[in-house]
Coordinates of C-alpha atoms and ligand atoms in Angstrom, one line a residue:
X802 CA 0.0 0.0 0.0
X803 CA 1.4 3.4 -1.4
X804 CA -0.7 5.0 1.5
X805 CA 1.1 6.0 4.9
X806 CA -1.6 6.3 7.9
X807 CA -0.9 9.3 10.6
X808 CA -3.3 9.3 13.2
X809 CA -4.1 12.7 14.6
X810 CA -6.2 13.3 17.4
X811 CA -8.3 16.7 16.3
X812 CA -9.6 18.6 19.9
X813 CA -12.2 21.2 19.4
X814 CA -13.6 19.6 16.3
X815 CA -16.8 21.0 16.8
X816 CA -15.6 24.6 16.9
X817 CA -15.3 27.5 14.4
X818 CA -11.6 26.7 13.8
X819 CA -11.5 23.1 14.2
X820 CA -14.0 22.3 12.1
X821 CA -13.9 24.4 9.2
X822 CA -10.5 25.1 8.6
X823 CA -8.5 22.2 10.2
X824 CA -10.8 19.3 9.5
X825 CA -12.7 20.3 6.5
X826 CA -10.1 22.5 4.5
X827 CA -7.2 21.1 5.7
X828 CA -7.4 16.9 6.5
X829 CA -10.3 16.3 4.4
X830 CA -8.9 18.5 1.4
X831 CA -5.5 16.6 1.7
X832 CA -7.4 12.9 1.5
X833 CA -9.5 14.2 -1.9
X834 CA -6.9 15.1 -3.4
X835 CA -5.3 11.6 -2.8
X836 CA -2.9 12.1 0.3
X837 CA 0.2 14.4 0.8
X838 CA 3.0 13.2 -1.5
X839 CA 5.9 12.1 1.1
X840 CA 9.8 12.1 -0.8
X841 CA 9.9 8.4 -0.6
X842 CA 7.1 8.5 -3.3
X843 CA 4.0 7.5 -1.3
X844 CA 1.2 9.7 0.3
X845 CA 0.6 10.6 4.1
X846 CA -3.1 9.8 4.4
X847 CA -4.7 11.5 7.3
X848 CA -6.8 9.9 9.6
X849 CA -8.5 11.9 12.0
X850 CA -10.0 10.6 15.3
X851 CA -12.8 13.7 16.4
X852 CA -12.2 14.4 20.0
X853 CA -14.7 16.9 22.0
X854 CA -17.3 17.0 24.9
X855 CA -20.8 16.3 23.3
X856 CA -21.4 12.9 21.5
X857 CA -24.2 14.2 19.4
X858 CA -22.0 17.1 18.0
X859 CA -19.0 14.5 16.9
X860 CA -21.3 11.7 15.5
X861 CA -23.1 14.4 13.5
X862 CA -19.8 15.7 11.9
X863 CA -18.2 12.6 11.8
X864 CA -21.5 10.7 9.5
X865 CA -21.8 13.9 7.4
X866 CA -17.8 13.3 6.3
X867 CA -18.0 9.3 6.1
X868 CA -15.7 9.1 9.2
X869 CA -16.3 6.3 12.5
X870 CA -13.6 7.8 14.3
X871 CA -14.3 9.8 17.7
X872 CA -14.7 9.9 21.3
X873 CA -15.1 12.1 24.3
X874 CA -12.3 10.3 26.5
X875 CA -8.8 12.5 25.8
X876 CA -6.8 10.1 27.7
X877 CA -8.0 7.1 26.2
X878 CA -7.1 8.4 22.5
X879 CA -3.7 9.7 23.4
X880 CA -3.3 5.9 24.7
X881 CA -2.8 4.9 21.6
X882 CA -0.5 3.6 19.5
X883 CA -2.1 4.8 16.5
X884 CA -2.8 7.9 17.1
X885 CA 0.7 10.3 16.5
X886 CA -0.3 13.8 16.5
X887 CA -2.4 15.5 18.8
X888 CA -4.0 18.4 17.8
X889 CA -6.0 21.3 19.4
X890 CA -8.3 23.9 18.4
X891 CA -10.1 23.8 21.7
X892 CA -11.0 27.3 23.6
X893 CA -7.9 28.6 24.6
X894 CA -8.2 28.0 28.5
X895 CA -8.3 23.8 27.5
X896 CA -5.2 23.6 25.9
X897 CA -2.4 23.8 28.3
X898 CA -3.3 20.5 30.4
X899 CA -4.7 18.7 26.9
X900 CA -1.7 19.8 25.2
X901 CA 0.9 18.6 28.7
X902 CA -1.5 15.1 28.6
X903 CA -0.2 14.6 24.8
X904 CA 3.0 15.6 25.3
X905 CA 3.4 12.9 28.0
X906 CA 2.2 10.5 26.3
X907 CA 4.5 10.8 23.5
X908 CA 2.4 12.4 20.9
X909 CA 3.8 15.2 18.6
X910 CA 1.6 17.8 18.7
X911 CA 0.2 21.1 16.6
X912 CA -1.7 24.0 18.2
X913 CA -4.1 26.7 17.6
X914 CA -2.3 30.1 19.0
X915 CA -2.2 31.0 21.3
X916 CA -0.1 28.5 23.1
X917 CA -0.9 29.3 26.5
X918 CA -3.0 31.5 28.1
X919 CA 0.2 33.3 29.9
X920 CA 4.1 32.9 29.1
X921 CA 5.4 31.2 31.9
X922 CA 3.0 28.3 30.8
X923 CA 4.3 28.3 27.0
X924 CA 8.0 28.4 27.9
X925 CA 7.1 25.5 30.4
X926 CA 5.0 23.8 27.7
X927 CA 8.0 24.0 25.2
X928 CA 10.8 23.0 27.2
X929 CA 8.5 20.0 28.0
X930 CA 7.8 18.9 24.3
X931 CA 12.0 19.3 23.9
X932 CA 12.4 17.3 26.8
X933 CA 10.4 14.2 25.2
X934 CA 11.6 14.6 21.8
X935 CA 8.2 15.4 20.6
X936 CA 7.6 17.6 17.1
X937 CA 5.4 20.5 17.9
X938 CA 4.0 23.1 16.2
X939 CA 1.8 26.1 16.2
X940 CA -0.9 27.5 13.8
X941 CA 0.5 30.7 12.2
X942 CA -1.7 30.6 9.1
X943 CA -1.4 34.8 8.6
X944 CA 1.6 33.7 6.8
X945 CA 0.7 32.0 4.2
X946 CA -2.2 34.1 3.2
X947 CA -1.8 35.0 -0.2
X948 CA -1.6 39.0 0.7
X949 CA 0.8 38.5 2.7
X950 CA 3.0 36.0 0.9
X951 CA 3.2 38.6 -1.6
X952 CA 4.3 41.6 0.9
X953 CA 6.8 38.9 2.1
X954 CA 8.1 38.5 -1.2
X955 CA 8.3 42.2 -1.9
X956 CA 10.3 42.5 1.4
X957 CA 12.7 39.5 0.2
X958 CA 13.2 41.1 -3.2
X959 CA 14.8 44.7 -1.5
X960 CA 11.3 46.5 -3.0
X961 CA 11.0 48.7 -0.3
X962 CA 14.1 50.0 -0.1
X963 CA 14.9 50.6 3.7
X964 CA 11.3 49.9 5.0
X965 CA 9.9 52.9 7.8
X966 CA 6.6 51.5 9.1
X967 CA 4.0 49.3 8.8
X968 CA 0.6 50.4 9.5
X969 CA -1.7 47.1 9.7
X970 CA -5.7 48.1 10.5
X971 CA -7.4 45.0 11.3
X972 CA -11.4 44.0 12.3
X973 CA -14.8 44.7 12.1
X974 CA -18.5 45.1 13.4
X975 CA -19.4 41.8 15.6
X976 CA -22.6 42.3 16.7
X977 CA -24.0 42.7 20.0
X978 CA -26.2 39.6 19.9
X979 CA -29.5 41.7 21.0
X980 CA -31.1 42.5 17.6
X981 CA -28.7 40.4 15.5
X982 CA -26.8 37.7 16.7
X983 CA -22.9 38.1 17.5
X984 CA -20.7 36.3 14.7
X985 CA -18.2 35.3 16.6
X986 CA -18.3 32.9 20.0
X987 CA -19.4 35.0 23.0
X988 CA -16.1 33.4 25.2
X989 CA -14.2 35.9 23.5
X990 CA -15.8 38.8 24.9
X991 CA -15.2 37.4 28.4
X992 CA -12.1 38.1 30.3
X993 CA -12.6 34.7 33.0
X994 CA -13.0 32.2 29.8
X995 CA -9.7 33.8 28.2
X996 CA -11.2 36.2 25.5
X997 CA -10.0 39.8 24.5
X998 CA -8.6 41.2 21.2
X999 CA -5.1 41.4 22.8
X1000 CA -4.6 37.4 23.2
X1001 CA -6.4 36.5 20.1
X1002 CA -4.7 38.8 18.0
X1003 CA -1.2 40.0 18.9
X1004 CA 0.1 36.6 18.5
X1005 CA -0.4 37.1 15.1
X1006 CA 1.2 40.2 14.9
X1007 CA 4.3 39.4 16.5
X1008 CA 5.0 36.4 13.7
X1009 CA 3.5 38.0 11.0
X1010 CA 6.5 41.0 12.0
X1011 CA 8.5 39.2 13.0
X1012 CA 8.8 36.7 9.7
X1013 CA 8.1 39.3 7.4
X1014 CA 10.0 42.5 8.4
X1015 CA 11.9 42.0 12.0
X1016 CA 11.4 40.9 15.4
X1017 CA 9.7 43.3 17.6
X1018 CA 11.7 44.8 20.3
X1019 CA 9.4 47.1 22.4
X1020 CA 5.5 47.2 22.6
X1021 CA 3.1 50.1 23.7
X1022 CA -0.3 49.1 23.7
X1023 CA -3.5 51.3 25.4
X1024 CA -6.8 49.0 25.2
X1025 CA -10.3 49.0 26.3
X1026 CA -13.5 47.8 26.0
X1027 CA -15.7 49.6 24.0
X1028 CA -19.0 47.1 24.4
X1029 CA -19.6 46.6 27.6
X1030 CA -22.2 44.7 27.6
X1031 CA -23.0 41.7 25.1
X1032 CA -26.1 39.2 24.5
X1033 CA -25.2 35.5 24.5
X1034 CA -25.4 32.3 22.0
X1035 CA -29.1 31.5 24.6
X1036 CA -30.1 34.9 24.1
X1037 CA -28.8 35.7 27.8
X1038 CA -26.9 39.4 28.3
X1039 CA -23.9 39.1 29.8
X1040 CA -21.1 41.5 30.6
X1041 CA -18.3 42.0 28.3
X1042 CA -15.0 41.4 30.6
X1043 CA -12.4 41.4 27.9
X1044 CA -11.0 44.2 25.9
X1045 CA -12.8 44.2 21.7
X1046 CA -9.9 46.8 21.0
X1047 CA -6.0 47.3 21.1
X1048 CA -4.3 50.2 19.6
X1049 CA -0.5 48.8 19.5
X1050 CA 3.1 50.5 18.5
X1051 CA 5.3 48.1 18.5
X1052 CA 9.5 49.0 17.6
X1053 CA 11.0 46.5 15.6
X1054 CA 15.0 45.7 14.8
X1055 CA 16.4 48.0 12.4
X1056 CA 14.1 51.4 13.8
X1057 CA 10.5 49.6 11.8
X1058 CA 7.7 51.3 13.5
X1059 CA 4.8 49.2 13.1
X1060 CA 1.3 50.2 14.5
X1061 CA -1.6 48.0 14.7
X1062 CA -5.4 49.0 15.4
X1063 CA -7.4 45.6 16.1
X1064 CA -10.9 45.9 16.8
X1065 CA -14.2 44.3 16.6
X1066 CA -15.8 47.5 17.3
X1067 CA -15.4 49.0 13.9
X1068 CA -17.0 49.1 10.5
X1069 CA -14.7 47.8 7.2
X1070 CA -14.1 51.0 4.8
X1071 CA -11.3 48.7 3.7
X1072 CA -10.6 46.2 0.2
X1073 CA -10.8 43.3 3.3
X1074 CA -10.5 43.0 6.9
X1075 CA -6.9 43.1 7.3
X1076 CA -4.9 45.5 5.4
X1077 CA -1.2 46.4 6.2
X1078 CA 0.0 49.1 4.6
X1079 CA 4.0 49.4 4.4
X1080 CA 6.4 52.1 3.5
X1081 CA 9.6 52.2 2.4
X1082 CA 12.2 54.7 0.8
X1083 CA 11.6 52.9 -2.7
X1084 CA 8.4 51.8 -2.6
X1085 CA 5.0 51.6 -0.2
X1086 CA 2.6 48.3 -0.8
X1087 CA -0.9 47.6 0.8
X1088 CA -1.5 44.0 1.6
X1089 CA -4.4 42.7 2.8
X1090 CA -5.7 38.3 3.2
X1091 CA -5.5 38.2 -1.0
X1092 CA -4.3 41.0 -2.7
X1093 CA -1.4 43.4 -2.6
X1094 CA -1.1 46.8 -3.9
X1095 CA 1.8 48.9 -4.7
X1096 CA 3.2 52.4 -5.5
X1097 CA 7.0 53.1 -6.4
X1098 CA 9.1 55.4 -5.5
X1099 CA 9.2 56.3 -9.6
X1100 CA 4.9 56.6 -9.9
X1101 CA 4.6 58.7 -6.5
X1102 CA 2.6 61.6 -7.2
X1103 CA 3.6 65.1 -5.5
X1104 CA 0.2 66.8 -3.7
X1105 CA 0.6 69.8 -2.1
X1106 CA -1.7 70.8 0.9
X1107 CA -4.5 72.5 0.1
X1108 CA -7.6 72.1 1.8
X1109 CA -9.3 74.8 -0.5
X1110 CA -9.5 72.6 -3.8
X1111 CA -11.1 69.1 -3.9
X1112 CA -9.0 66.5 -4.2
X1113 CA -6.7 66.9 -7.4
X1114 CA -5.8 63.3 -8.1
X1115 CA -7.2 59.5 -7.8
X1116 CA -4.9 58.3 -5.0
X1117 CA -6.2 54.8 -5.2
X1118 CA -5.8 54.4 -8.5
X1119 CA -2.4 55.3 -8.8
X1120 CA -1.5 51.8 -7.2
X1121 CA -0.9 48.9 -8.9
X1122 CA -1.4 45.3 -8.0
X1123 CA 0.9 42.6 -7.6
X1124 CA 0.3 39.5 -9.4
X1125 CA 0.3 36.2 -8.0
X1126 CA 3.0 34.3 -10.5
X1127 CA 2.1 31.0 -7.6
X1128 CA -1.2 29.0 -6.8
X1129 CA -1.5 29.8 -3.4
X1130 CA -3.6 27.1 -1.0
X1131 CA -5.4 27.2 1.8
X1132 CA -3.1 28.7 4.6
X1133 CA -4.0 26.5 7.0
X1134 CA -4.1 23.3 5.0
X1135 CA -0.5 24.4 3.7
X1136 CA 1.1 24.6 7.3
X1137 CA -0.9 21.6 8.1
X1138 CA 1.2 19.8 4.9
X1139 CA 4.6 21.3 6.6
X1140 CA 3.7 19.9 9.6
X1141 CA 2.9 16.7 8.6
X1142 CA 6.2 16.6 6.4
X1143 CA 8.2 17.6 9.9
X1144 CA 6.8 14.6 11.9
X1145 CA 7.0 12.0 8.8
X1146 CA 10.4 12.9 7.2
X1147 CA 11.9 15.7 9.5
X1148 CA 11.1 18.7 7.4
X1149 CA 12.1 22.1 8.3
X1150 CA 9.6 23.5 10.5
X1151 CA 10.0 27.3 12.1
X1152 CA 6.5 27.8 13.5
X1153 CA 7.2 25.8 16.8
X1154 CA 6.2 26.2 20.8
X1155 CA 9.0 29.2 20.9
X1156 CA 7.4 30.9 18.2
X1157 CA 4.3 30.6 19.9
X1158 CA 5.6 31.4 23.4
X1159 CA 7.2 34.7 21.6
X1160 CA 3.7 35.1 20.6
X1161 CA 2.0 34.3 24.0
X1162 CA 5.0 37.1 25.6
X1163 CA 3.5 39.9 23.0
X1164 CA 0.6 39.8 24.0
X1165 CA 1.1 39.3 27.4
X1166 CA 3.3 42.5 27.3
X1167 CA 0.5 44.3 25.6
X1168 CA -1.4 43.9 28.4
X1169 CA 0.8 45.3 31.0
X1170 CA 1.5 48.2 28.6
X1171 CA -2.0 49.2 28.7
X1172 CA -2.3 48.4 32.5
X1173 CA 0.9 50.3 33.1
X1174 CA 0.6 53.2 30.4
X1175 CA 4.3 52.2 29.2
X1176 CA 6.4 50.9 26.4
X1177 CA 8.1 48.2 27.3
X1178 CA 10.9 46.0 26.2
X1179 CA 10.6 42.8 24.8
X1180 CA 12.9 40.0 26.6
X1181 CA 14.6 37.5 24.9
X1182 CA 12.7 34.1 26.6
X1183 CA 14.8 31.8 28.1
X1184 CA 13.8 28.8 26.4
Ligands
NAD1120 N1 -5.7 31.0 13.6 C1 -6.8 31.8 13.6 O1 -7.0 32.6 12.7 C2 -7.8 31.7 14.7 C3 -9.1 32.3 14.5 C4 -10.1 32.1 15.5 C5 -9.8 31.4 16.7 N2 -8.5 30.8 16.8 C6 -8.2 30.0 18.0 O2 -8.8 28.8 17.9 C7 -9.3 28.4 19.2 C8 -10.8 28.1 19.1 O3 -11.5 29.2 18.7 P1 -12.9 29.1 17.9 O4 -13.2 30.4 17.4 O5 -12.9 27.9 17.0 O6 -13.9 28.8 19.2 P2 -15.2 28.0 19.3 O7 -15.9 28.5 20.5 O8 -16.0 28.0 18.0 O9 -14.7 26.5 19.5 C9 -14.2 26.1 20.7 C10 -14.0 24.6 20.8 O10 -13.5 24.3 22.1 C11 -14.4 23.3 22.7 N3 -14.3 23.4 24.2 C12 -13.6 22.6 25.0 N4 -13.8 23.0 26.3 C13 -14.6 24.0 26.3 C14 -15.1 24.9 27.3 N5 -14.8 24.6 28.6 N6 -15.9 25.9 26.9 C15 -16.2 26.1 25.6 N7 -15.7 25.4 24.6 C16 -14.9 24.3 24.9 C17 -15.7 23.5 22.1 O11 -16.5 22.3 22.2 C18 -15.3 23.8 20.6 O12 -15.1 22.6 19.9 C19 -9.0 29.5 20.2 O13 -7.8 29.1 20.9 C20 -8.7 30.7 19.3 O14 -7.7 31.5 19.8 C21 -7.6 30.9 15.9

């Protein structure tokens, strides 16, 4: 048989993130299309084993995709023999003991960020998976959308010159749940079950700098909550704990000023709801999750100030847009394919539990820069 079996254990199956993009666009997608070509010649065939808390939930998902395989009992499945990767997508207060339970039993395991819910825990949680010998991995799919993969390029290929700042405006409207229902699970607007906009998104930020432009050296963050009050999945109002807005400066190597607004308290008079726009003495681009715009030092147009005349030229138009010249995948399917490669034939992987602990830090130290009202220092962990 040309097919080699992995088992992976899938935890949080039934969620937003599990089941859509992991199971569905990443594991299924890889078995249509035949398995993940290995470079012995033969195909890694996923086999997923749906892990979770209600028995109704993971039978429905598992009939619906022609799969047998699930359970509610954690320890049992890490018990065995074929199962080799754990995986979690679970709320982010879950993983740290699911992802410890995995770890000593042996399984390599992949993550949703963030790692941990504070950075003691993910620099614990690495130096354990190191200690065992286990692969591990964490979800850093920002990277490999095709917007970005293009500004990454045009970083790699000297486009910008010597790059000044980034400017990255990220979110939109989530509703209140009163007269329309809230499109995103109400956990995250509660600071006790580990929500706020800080730990969901500046782990992002810090790898998407980081990997693209520099690491970050210093963060200054102020924060708030500008909904204080939210309506529930069972129609129940509840108080909104957790900040649903950052506004972030973050320093990086090399004197790249990067600022980041994230909110969920904002409507999109964007192209999409992430944009970054970078500038650089040669060139300036504006990337958002697809496409990526830019403007070179040789087409920049001169306006002069003059708040008497309308506007005297078509700023937007004047960009141009960057073409793809590459088929570019579902970005979580192709980490998953990395990943995969790393436990079955070593492959290089970057995106492990110190990129995720460096993640975990960021936004920890976001925090106490809002708390604090100062810029503070990033630390090299001690990993
Ligand atoms: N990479 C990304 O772009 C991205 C985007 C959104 C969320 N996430 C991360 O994915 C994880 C899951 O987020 P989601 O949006 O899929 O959430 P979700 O609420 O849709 O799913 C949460 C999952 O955790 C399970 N769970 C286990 N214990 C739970 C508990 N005590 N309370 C509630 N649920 C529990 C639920 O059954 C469900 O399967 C989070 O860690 C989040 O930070 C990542």
């Amino acid at each position: 048989m040309n097919r080699v079996p992995i088992g992976i254990a899938i935890n949080g199956v039934t969620g937003r993130m599990g089941y859509r993009q992991h199971l569905v666009r990443s594991l299924l997608a890889i078995r249509s299309d035949g398995g993940l070509p290995t470079a012995d010649g033969r195909r890694l065939w996923p086999e997923p084993v749906l892990v979770g808390r209600n028995p109704a939930k993971l039978a429905e998902i598992a009939e619906r995709h022609g799969l047998t395989d699930w359970t509610t009992d954690l320890d049992a499945v890490l018990a065995r023999p074929d199962v080799h990767i754990y995986f979690d997508s679970q709320v982010t207060q879950q993983r740290e003991k699911a992802i410890r339970a995995a770890i000593e039993a042996g399984k390599h395991v992949y993550t949703e960020k963030p790692l941990a819910d504070d950075t003691a825990a993910a620099v614990d949680l690495c130096r354990a998976a190191r200690a065992v010998g286990v692969k591990h991995g964490v979800v850093q799919d920002k990277l490999f959308l095709p917007g970005l993969r293009k500004l990454a390029r045009l970083v790699q290929g000297g486009f910008f010159g010597r790059i000044l700042s980034v400017r990255g405006e990220f979110g939109y409207w989530v509703f209140e749940g009163d007269w329309q229902a809230a499109q995103r699970p109400s956990w995250n607007y509660r600071a006790a079950d580990g929500g706020g906009i800080v730990v969901d998104m500046f782990p992002h930020w810090q790898y998407v700098l980081e990997r693209i432009f520099a690491p970050v050296r210093t963060v200054q963050a102020t924060v708030t909550t500008h909904i204080p009050s939210r309506v529930d999945e069972s129609g129940t109002p509840y108080e909104a704990t957790a900040d649903d807005a950052a506004y972030g400066i973050f320093e990086l190597d090399g004197g790249i000023i990067a600022q980041i607004n994230s909110s969920w308290a904002v409507r999109v008079y964007r192209d999409e709801l992430v944009e970054f726009q970078v500038d650089g003495t040669h060139g300036s681009a504006v990337a958002g999750l697809r496409e990526c715009r830019i403007q070179h030092r040789g087409a920049t147009p001169k306006p002069v100030w003059n708040p008497d005349l309308p506007a005297t030229e078509r700023f937007r138009e004047q960009w141009q847009l960057v073409p793809d010249n590459e088929p570019f995948d579902n970005g979580f399917r192709v980490q998953w394919e990395q990943f995969l490669r790393h436990v079955h034939e070593d492959a290089e992987f970057p995106w492990d539990f110190a990129a995720g602990a460096r993640g975990v830090q960021l936004a920890e130290l976001g925090l106490e820069s809002a708390r604090t009202g100062r810029r503070l220092e990033i630390p090299p962990l001690d990993l």
